Amino acid sequence: MEMLEGLNEAQKAAAGHIEGPMMVVAGAGSGKTRVLTHRIAHLIDQGVDPFSILALTFTNKAAKEMKARIGKIVGDAEARNIWMGTFHSVFARILRIESERINYPSNFTIYDTQDSRSVIKDVIKGLGLDDKLYKPNSVHGRISGAKNNLIAPQDYAANPDIMGEDQQAGRPRIAEIYAGYNNRLQRSGAMDFDDLLFKTNILLRDFPDLLHKYQQKFAFLLVDEYQDTNFAQYLIIRQLGAARENVCVVGDDAQSIYSFRGANIQNILNFQRDYPDCTVFKLEQNYRSTKTIVEAANTIIAKNQDQIQKEVWTGNDEGEKIQVHRALSDNDEGAHIADAIMTTRSRERATHKDFAILYRTNAQSRAFEEQLRKRNIPYRIYGGLSFYQRKEIKDLIAYFRLVANPADDESLKRVVNYPARGIGKTTLDRMTVASAHHDCSLWDVLREPFRQPSDLKGRAWAKLQDFATMMEGFATKLETATAFDLGHHIAQHTGLLRELHKDKTPEGVARYENVEELLAGMKEFSEEVDPANPEAIRTMADFLVDVALLTDADQDDGDDDKVSMMTIHAAKGLEFPYVYVVGLEENLFPSQMALNTREELEEERRLFYVALTRAEKKATLSYALTRYRWGQLIQNEPSRFIEEIDERYLLLPTVSAKRPEPFDFNNARTSFYKPMPSGASAPPKPGMKKVGRRPATEDSPQSEASSGTVPAQAGNIAPGVEVKHARFGKGKVLKLEGEAPNIKATVFFPSAGQKQLLLKFAKLEVL
């Protein structure tokens, strides 16, 4: 049992089990990756052919890490032969092998979300529909949901419930858009992400010989994060595992948080019903967090009804209590968290990357960004514009995709006049009309004379032909050149590198450097050796498959020393010594959109559980009594999730460091609005600070230059701060000039435009 050394008893039992269906319920921080890794190594050690093992993950990064770990145990040669990767990457590989069965070229393009929405927008326009009613993002979400539930366009249109929902939403023609969108994909030899699973299910459903082939090929199936699978993924696993039932799933129902993507928690909850003979293993020892964090998280998740019972525990130290911070406003919340990071980093000698700020929605990041910038604290926002979504990168990759698949209309439209070649919108519109008339790709219109539009001749047509000839020249190198050699050749000979190099602005230089970085990555990719075929070169087609299936998580190297900021959904699978879970207010977290059913509320609670269990040493929870939402100042009450934590694990908020106040959850809404004693002056409303001189403390030093008549003090008015003026209403400070007591503020008021105000007379209130 050498392959199982270093595991605890529960891990060893799970990793050592071989035959039959099995489910590993892995609590947060319990070492599930170790179990998967050692189980695969153990299978190989017991004589199982690596080629017959299919291991499915949710990120390429996770698959590569697991494969590297397995390689250290059994050797790289064996590890490389395992079929391991994301659902999308593994089944894209199978689809390329079997594509002719469903009338697709083997070099089909994979469209990302941006590409898909661009096609949908064109289809909406072609049908003469209003894109403000039929918003491409919303329509794409509707189509994606249908595909994840294996509902084809014809089935969509024939389903009275679905059509009734669209009718009620005032968008009765989504079925037509879906059909037109799918037709455009087929015509362009393209699949979207959802198609990679949808088409795989079609292959396994409609071609019994293929189902039998892959059932025999994959003797052992392992699925990570099983609680995140949707119906399409569930059905693929059921079909592939039906012959032998050597299906091992690993997951944690308490961390099922992706229902908005189609994930179905019932897949893991009902696994024992699907496989009555399955063996269940529970990993309950948490190696990540302190005892306080683990036990507090247990008290939260215990409130959910739909769950597999387990008791997560840890042998780690007790640790600090979970601090609950009550802020007057969202800006105050941001300032407190930024200060806390500075203090903790200094006291604990921590690095910036030890800290994470987690929020429910991306919109909450603003207040924290502003406060971190003011203190020169470096940070990184996850889920922002990824490297491969930058315009200059998408432009060059569009050239690559068009060379590999000339039928790709989206790529052709993107680059046919970039860099500028005198091919204008009118020319492209005429091409588009011709392609719709002949039901063919734009490339077919270009290269088949009988499809040439009658109103497109002369110089415009000649320029199009020159472009097509150039692309065909690139295509001759597809099979013989490495991805880097062809990529560099295309970047040079299209004029793209020259175009970017002309722009000497900081933004232009950054774009040029991004393209250089892409080419450097292609160089590294091209030099990797395929162990199954050491002599084979890594071509452009290989590179495009690799790039198309990257996720945000795969693109993060995690090496920069920066504070991490992200939504809780993006944080799943990560861990940090110090975690701040912010915006814990009713109707924000839990979200107002998720309070209609018990199932929705339970998913929000699981999301909070995930947030808290990201913390290793210390967790802080914070909420704001007032927050601007949709342009309105909203008064908040603390989230019910704070109240659900056993109070013994919490360090509750006080009014000030000098005068503690007992925290009463039931009275939290009114505790700041008690009537003032007779004769006392009324305090400012929560979230509104009367600008004026305040006592000097360690936290709020007074400016020695201040004369006492100037309302603006350090920490009150600064560029970016929102203020209120008695005459002009709400506005935003753009800049400050001068010195006290004659400081001038330039403020933009939506009702009155830009104004310059002398602060000692303006009587501004900070919002």
PDB file of C-alpha atoms in Angstrom, residues 155-165:
ATOM      1  CA  ASP A 155     -37.731  20.972 -28.620  1.00  0.00           C
ATOM      2  CA  TYR A 156     -37.631  24.505 -27.218  1.00  0.00           C
ATOM      3  CA  ALA A 157     -40.229  25.727 -29.723  1.00  0.00           C
ATOM      4  CA  ALA A 158     -42.447  22.680 -29.051  1.00  0.00           C
ATOM      5  CA  ASN A 159     -42.454  23.075 -25.279  1.00  0.00           C
ATOM      6  CA  PRO A 160     -45.558  25.030 -24.152  1.00  0.00           C
ATOM      7  CA  ASP A 161     -44.128  25.784 -20.691  1.00  0.00           C
ATOM      8  CA  ILE A 162     -40.930  27.297 -22.072  1.00  0.00           C
ATOM      9  CA  MET A 163     -42.745  29.248 -24.747  1.00  0.00           C
ATOM     10  CA  GLY A 164     -45.244  30.445 -22.123  1.00  0.00           C
ATOM     11  CA  GLU A 165     -42.399  31.792 -19.968  1.00  0.00           C
TER      12      GLU A 165
END
